[in-house]
Short mmCIF file of C-alpha atoms in Angstrom, two decimals:
data_model
loop_
_atom_site.label_atom_id
_atom_site.label_comp_id
_atom_site.label_asym_id
_atom_site.label_seq_id
_atom_site.Cartn_x
_atom_site.Cartn_y
_atom_site.Cartn_z
CA MET G 27 36.71 -43.46 -54.07
CA SER G 28 39.29 -41.36 -55.83
CA THR G 29 39.37 -37.66 -55.03
CA VAL G 30 38.81 -35.11 -57.76
CA SER G 31 39.11 -31.38 -57.13
CA ALA G 32 35.78 -29.67 -57.76
CA ARG G 33 37.41 -26.32 -58.48
CA GLY G 34 36.06 -24.86 -61.70
CA LEU G 35 33.55 -27.63 -62.42
CA ASP G 36 30.27 -26.62 -64.03
CA ALA G 37 26.86 -27.71 -62.72
CA ALA G 38 26.64 -30.76 -64.96
CA SER G 39 30.04 -31.99 -63.77
CA LEU G 40 29.18 -31.34 -60.15
CA ARG G 41 25.94 -33.28 -60.58
CA GLU G 42 27.82 -36.23 -62.06
CA LEU G 43 30.35 -36.04 -59.22
CA ALA G 44 27.54 -36.03 -56.63
CA GLU G 45 25.71 -38.96 -58.17
CA ARG G 46 28.87 -41.06 -58.38
CA ALA G 47 29.84 -40.20 -54.81
CA GLY G 48 26.36 -41.07 -53.58
CA ARG G 49 26.77 -44.58 -54.97
CA GLU G 50 30.37 -45.14 -53.95
CA LEU G 51 30.11 -43.66 -50.45
CA GLU G 52 26.76 -45.19 -49.47
CA GLU G 53 28.38 -47.59 -46.97
CA ALA G 54 31.25 -45.30 -45.91
CA PRO G 55 31.59 -44.02 -42.34
CA ALA G 56 30.39 -40.46 -41.80
CA LEU G 57 33.91 -39.17 -41.17
CA ASP G 58 35.12 -40.69 -44.45
CA ILE G 59 32.25 -39.05 -46.34
CA LEU G 60 33.20 -35.67 -44.91
CA ALA G 61 36.89 -36.30 -45.55
CA TRP G 62 36.04 -36.87 -49.21
CA ALA G 63 34.01 -33.66 -49.23
CA ALA G 64 36.79 -31.66 -47.60
CA GLU G 65 39.39 -32.98 -50.04
CA THR G 66 37.11 -32.38 -53.01
CA PHE G 67 35.65 -28.97 -52.17
CA GLY G 68 37.99 -27.45 -49.59
CA ARG G 69 36.69 -24.08 -48.36
CA ARG G 70 33.82 -24.25 -50.84
CA LEU G 71 32.22 -26.75 -48.46
CA CYS G 72 30.07 -25.55 -45.57
CA VAL G 73 27.80 -27.09 -42.94
CA ALA G 74 24.23 -25.91 -42.41
CA SER G 75 23.14 -26.37 -38.80
CA SER G 76 19.87 -25.73 -36.99
CA MET G 77 21.80 -26.01 -33.69
CA GLU G 78 19.69 -28.94 -32.61
CA ASP G 79 23.08 -30.50 -32.03
CA ALA G 80 26.61 -29.92 -33.29
CA VAL G 81 27.38 -33.47 -34.44
CA VAL G 82 27.90 -32.77 -38.16
CA ALA G 83 29.74 -29.53 -37.42
CA HIS G 84 32.03 -31.44 -35.07
CA LEU G 85 32.61 -34.20 -37.61
CA ALA G 86 33.40 -31.65 -40.32
CA SER G 87 35.80 -29.75 -38.06
CA ARG G 88 37.85 -32.94 -37.68
CA VAL G 89 38.60 -33.03 -41.41
CA LEU G 90 38.35 -29.31 -42.22
CA PRO G 91 39.28 -27.22 -39.16
CA GLY G 92 37.62 -23.82 -39.22
CA VAL G 93 34.85 -25.03 -41.53
CA ASP G 94 32.06 -22.52 -42.12
CA VAL G 95 28.86 -23.42 -40.25
CA LEU G 96 25.77 -21.58 -41.48
CA PHE G 97 22.98 -20.89 -39.00
CA LEU G 98 19.63 -19.40 -39.99
CA ASP G 99 18.45 -16.90 -37.38
CA THR G 100 14.77 -16.66 -38.24
CA GLY G 101 13.91 -14.30 -35.41
CA TYR G 102 11.68 -16.96 -33.89
CA HIS G 103 14.22 -19.27 -32.25
CA PHE G 104 14.12 -20.57 -28.71
CA PRO G 105 16.72 -18.87 -26.48
CA GLU G 106 18.29 -22.30 -25.98
CA THR G 107 18.93 -22.58 -29.73
CA LEU G 108 20.71 -19.24 -29.85
CA GLY G 109 22.69 -20.25 -26.78
CA THR G 110 23.75 -23.47 -28.49
CA ARG G 111 24.91 -21.47 -31.52
CA ASP G 112 26.98 -19.19 -29.31
CA ALA G 113 28.50 -22.13 -27.44
CA VAL G 114 29.43 -23.88 -30.69
CA ALA G 115 31.12 -20.71 -31.94
CA ALA G 116 33.02 -20.36 -28.67
CA VAL G 117 34.34 -23.87 -28.14
CA MET G 118 34.54 -25.64 -31.51
CA ASP G 119 37.04 -25.23 -34.35
CA VAL G 120 34.41 -23.85 -36.74
CA ASN G 121 33.44 -20.47 -38.18
CA VAL G 122 29.78 -19.87 -37.35
CA ILE G 123 28.06 -17.56 -39.85
CA THR G 124 24.59 -16.33 -38.89
CA LEU G 125 22.25 -15.77 -41.83
CA THR G 126 19.23 -13.49 -41.40
CA PRO G 127 16.11 -12.87 -43.50
CA ARG G 128 15.75 -9.75 -45.59
CA GLN G 129 13.05 -8.48 -43.23
CA THR G 130 12.97 -8.43 -39.44
CA VAL G 131 9.96 -10.04 -37.78
CA ALA G 132 8.45 -6.59 -37.26
CA GLU G 133 8.97 -5.67 -40.92
CA GLN G 134 7.43 -8.95 -42.03
CA ASP G 135 4.45 -8.38 -39.74
CA ALA G 136 3.96 -4.95 -41.28
CA ALA G 137 4.13 -6.34 -44.81
CA TYR G 138 2.16 -9.57 -44.40
CA GLY G 139 0.31 -9.20 -41.11
CA PRO G 140 1.24 -10.69 -37.72
CA ARG G 141 1.62 -14.42 -37.09
CA LEU G 142 2.32 -15.31 -40.70
CA TYR G 143 3.69 -18.61 -39.40
CA ALA G 144 0.17 -19.54 -38.28
CA ARG G 145 -1.67 -18.36 -41.40
CA ASP G 146 0.80 -19.35 -44.14
CA PRO G 147 3.69 -21.35 -42.68
CA ASP G 148 5.07 -22.24 -46.11
CA LEU G 149 5.47 -18.56 -47.00
CA CYS G 150 6.96 -17.80 -43.58
CA CYS G 151 9.52 -20.60 -43.99
CA ARG G 152 10.36 -19.40 -47.49
CA LEU G 153 10.96 -15.84 -46.33
CA ARG G 154 12.82 -16.67 -43.13
CA LYS G 155 14.67 -19.88 -44.05
CA VAL G 156 14.71 -20.89 -47.71
CA GLU G 157 15.63 -17.54 -49.24
CA PRO G 158 18.32 -16.65 -46.66
CA LEU G 159 19.94 -20.08 -47.06
CA ALA G 160 19.97 -19.77 -50.84
CA ALA G 161 21.78 -16.44 -50.51
CA GLY G 162 24.16 -17.82 -47.89
CA LEU G 163 25.13 -20.81 -50.02
CA ALA G 164 26.09 -18.66 -53.00
CA GLY G 165 29.82 -18.91 -52.32
CA TYR G 166 29.93 -22.69 -51.88
CA ASP G 167 29.87 -25.73 -54.14
CA ALA G 168 28.70 -28.16 -51.47
CA TRP G 169 26.84 -28.12 -48.17
CA ALA G 170 26.57 -30.70 -45.42
CA THR G 171 23.45 -31.35 -43.36
CA GLY G 172 22.42 -33.51 -40.42
CA LEU G 173 19.53 -35.28 -42.17
CA ARG G 174 18.93 -38.85 -41.04
CA ARG G 175 16.76 -41.53 -42.60
CA ASP G 176 15.26 -42.59 -39.28
CA GLU G 177 13.88 -39.13 -38.44
CA SER G 178 10.66 -39.45 -40.40
CA PRO G 179 9.16 -41.31 -43.38
CA THR G 180 9.81 -38.29 -45.63
CA ARG G 181 13.55 -38.60 -44.98
CA ALA G 182 13.83 -42.39 -45.31
CA GLY G 183 15.45 -42.18 -48.75
CA THR G 184 18.05 -39.52 -47.96
CA PRO G 185 21.28 -40.20 -49.93
CA VAL G 186 24.64 -39.65 -48.22
CA VAL G 187 25.66 -37.51 -51.22
CA SER G 188 23.23 -36.07 -53.75
CA TRP G 189 22.68 -33.25 -56.20
CA ASP G 190 20.65 -30.31 -54.90
CA GLU G 191 18.91 -29.34 -58.12
CA THR G 192 17.23 -26.27 -56.65
CA ARG G 193 20.46 -24.67 -55.48
CA GLN G 194 22.80 -26.32 -58.00
CA LYS G 195 25.03 -27.58 -55.17
CA VAL G 196 26.33 -30.93 -53.98
CA LYS G 197 24.46 -31.92 -50.83
CA ILE G 198 26.12 -34.14 -48.26
CA SER G 199 24.24 -35.96 -45.49
CA PRO G 200 27.08 -37.87 -43.81
CA ILE G 201 24.98 -39.25 -40.96
CA ALA G 202 22.00 -40.24 -43.13
CA ARG G 203 22.41 -43.89 -42.15
CA TRP G 204 22.82 -43.17 -38.43
CA THR G 205 20.18 -43.92 -35.84
CA GLN G 206 19.34 -41.78 -32.82
CA ALA G 207 21.42 -44.22 -30.79
CA ASP G 208 24.41 -43.55 -33.06
CA VAL G 209 24.01 -39.81 -32.51
CA GLU G 210 23.82 -40.25 -28.76
CA ALA G 211 26.90 -42.49 -28.77
CA TYR G 212 28.87 -39.88 -30.75
CA VAL G 213 27.78 -37.11 -28.40
CA GLU G 214 28.80 -39.21 -25.41
CA GLU G 215 32.18 -40.16 -26.88
CA HIS G 216 33.18 -36.67 -28.00
CA GLY G 217 31.30 -34.47 -25.54
CA THR G 218 29.62 -32.77 -28.48
CA LEU G 219 27.28 -29.88 -27.74
CA THR G 220 23.54 -30.46 -28.01
CA ASN G 221 20.55 -28.17 -27.61
CA PRO G 222 19.23 -28.52 -24.03
CA LEU G 223 15.67 -28.69 -25.38
CA LEU G 224 16.44 -32.25 -26.49
CA MET G 225 16.46 -33.14 -22.80
CA ASP G 226 13.11 -31.39 -22.29
CA GLY G 227 10.84 -33.49 -24.49
CA TYR G 228 11.62 -32.04 -27.91
CA GLY G 229 12.65 -34.41 -30.70
CA SER G 230 13.30 -31.87 -33.47
CA ILE G 231 13.82 -28.19 -32.83
CA GLY G 232 12.74 -25.41 -35.14
CA CYS G 233 11.13 -22.03 -34.59
CA ALA G 234 9.42 -21.69 -31.21
CA PRO G 235 5.88 -20.94 -32.50
CA CYS G 236 5.88 -24.03 -34.74
CA THR G 237 7.54 -26.58 -32.43
CA ARG G 238 6.14 -28.57 -29.52
CA ARG G 239 7.26 -31.39 -27.27
CA LEU G 240 6.72 -34.95 -28.48
CA LEU G 241 4.01 -37.25 -27.27
CA ALA G 242 4.76 -40.88 -26.42
CA GLY G 243 5.47 -42.97 -29.51
CA GLU G 244 5.77 -40.07 -31.96
CA ASP G 245 8.62 -39.86 -34.47
CA ALA G 246 11.30 -37.24 -33.95
CA ARG G 247 9.71 -34.63 -36.21
CA ALA G 248 6.09 -34.98 -35.11
CA GLY G 249 6.39 -31.88 -32.97
CA ARG G 250 7.03 -29.65 -35.99
CA TRP G 251 3.96 -27.85 -37.45
CA SER G 252 1.74 -30.07 -35.35
CA GLY G 253 -1.78 -30.45 -36.70
CA ARG G 254 -0.78 -29.53 -40.25
CA ALA G 255 0.11 -31.58 -43.28
CA LYS G 256 3.38 -29.64 -43.47
CA THR G 257 6.42 -31.76 -42.54
CA GLU G 258 9.38 -29.81 -43.97
CA CYS G 259 10.38 -26.16 -44.04
CA GLY G 260 11.52 -26.30 -47.66
CA LEU G 261 15.26 -26.43 -47.06
CA HIS G 262 15.33 -30.11 -47.97
CA GLY G 263 12.66 -30.33 -50.63
#
C-alpha cells in the first residue's frame, strides 16, 4: 500500500488510516507490516512487550533501529522476565522504557489490602498494567504488539492493523497470522531472545501470582488467571 505520513493527523484520520491498512496489509509479511508502520509513524511508533519473547521488538528494530520498547513493570514479575528485559536492552538495537504503576506494591496493599490480584484481579490489572500503559503511550500515534490469533479463542479475530478506540491509537499486530511454529522458526533463524520460562512449561507469561505452567493439551494462555473467567488483563480489550 502507499505510505502516508501520519504526522499531524487527527483521530478520525488515524482511524481511517488504520482500517484501510488492516484490509490492505492482511496478507503482508510481518516485516512489511512493520516497515509500513515505521515509514508512516516514524518515532511515534513504539512496541509494547511483556518480555515473553523479543520477536516483535526484533522485527521492529530491523525497520526502525532504536525503536522504543515499552515494558510494564508491575512489581509482580518473575525474575526471569526482568532478566529478559535487561538482556533485550543490552543486546538489541532498541530503547527499552520501563513503565511503572503510580503505586508500589506496598502502597497498593496499604490502600486496597494485600493480595488484590487474588480478590479483584481486574482492578489489580487496571492499576498495574492498563493505566501505566495508557500514560506511557501518550507520546505515540501507534503501538505494536505480539498478539497472535492462535493463542486463544479470544484472540482469533486479531487484525494485523486496527484502531485502538480506547487509547485513540493505531494498533499493529504484525505477527497476528503467525503460528507458534512460525515464532519458533524466527527465534531459531535470528537467535532472538526468549523468556527462559517458556522452556519450563509456561505458555504465556504474566505476573507470577497469576500465572502457572500449562497442563497437557491446554492452549497457550490457559495458565493465566487459572480457575477464573478472566482471560485478558485489559490491555487488549
